[in-house]
Coordinates of C-alpha atoms in Angstrom, one line a residue:
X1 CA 15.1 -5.2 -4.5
X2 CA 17.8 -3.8 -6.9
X3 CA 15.7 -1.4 -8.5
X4 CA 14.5 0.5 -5.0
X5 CA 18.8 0.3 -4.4
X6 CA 19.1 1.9 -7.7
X7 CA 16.4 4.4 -6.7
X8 CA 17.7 5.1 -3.5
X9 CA 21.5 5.9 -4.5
X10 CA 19.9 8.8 -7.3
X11 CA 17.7 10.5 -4.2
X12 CA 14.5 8.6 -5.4
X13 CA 11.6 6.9 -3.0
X14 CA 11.8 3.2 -3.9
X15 CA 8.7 1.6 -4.6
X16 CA 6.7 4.6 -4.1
X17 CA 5.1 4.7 -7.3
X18 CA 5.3 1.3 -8.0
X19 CA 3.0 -0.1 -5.4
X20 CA 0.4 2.4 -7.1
X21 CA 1.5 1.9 -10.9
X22 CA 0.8 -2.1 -9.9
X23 CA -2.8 -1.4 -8.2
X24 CA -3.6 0.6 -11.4
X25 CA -2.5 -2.2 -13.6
X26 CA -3.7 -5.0 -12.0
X27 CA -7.6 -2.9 -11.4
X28 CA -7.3 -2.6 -15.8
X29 CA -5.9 -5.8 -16.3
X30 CA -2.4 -4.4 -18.1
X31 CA 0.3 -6.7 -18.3
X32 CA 4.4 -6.0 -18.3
X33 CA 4.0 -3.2 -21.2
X34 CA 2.9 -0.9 -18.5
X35 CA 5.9 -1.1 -16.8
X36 CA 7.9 -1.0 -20.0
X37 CA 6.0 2.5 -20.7
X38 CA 6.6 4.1 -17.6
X39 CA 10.7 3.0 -17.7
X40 CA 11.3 4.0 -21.3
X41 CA 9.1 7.8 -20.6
X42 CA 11.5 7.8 -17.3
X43 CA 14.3 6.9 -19.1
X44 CA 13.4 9.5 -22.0
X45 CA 12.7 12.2 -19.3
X46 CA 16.1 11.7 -17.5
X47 CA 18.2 11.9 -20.7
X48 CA 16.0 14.7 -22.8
X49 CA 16.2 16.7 -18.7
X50 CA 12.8 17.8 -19.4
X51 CA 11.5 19.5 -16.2
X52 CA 7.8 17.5 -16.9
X53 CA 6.8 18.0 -12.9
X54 CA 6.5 22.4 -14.1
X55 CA 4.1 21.2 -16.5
X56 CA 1.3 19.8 -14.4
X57 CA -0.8 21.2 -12.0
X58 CA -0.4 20.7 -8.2
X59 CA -4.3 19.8 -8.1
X60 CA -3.5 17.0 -10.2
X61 CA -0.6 15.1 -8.0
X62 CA -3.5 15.9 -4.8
X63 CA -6.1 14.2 -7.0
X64 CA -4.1 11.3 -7.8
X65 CA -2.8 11.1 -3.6
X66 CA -6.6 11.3 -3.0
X67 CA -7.6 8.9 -5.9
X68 CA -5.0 6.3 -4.3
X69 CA -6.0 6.9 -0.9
X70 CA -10.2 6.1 -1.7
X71 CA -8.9 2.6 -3.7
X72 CA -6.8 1.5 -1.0
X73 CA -9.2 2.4 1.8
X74 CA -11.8 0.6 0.2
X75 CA -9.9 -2.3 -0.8
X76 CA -8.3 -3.0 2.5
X77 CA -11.0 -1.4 4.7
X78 CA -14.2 -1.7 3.2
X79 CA -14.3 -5.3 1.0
X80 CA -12.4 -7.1 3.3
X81 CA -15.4 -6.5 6.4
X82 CA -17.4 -8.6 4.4
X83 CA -15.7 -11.8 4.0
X84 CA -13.0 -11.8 7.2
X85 CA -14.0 -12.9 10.6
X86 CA -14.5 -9.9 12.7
X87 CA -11.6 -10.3 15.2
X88 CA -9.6 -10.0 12.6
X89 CA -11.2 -6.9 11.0
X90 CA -10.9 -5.4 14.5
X91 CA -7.1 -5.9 14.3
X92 CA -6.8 -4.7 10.5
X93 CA -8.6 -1.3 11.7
X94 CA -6.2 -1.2 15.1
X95 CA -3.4 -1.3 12.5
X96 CA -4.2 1.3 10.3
X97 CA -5.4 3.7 12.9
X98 CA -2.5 3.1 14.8
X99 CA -0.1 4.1 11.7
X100 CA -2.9 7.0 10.9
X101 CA -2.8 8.3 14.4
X102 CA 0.7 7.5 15.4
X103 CA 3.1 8.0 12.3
X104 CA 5.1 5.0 10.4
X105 CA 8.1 5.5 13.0
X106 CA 5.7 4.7 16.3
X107 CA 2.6 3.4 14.3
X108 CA 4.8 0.0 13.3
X109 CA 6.2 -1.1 16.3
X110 CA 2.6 -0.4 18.0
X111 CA 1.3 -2.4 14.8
X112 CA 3.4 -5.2 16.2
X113 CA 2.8 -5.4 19.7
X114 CA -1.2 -5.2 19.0
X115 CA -1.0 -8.5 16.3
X116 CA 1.1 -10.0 18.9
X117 CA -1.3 -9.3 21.8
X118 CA -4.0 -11.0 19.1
X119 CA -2.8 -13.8 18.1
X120 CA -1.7 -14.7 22.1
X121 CA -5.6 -14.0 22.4
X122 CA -7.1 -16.2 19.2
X123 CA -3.9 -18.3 20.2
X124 CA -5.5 -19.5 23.7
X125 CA -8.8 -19.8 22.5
X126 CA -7.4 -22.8 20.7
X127 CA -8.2 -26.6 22.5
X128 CA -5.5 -28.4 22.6
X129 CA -5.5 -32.1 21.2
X130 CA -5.3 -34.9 24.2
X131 CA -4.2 -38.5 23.5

């Protein structure tokens, strides 16, 4: 909300690291103090204008991408074949290879039109109730 506002008006990517900072917290059961952390060492980093990103390796922001990439795969992909029907793991997979394959810009409107054409299919599937 306000904060990605904020972020966006001083050239930053909102949400970006907090949809990852949230997965990471919630997989090693933090609480609020980790978000306190990271906005007072931002904070502290903005003021002191301490250059940290020439500090740390490039190897280390592609292990952390990849990292991110594995948990997510596996905890949208992987965990949710087991316990959702399989239309509906058929249309999670169509929605992420369409954004893989096509790019956010085309990828979400194809998103759309393919969990439209589902639910019209599991739609009339459906009995309808008679008096």
């Amino acid at each position: 909300g306000i904060g990605n506002i904020i972020t966006g008006l001083f050239g930053g990517f909102g949400g970006s690291i907090t949809f990852s900072m949230t997965g990471l917290g919630a997989k090693n059961n933090t609480n609020r103090i980790m978000g306190m952390v990271t906005i007072v060492i931002g904070v502290l980093l903005f003021i002191l204008n301490i250059p940290i990103i020439a500090f740390i390796p490039r190897f280390f922001f592609g292990a952390v991408l990849f990292y991110i990439g594995v948990e997510m795969t596996w905890s949208w992909l992987y965990k949710p074949f087991e316990s959702i029907p399989l239309f509906e793991f058929s249309l999670l997979l169509a929605t992420a290879s369409s954004l893989l394959v096509l790019g956010n810009n085309v990828g979400l409107p194809v998103s759309l039109a393919i969990s439209a054409l589902f639910f019209a299919i599991q739609y009339s599937q459906i009995k309808p109730i008679r008096k």
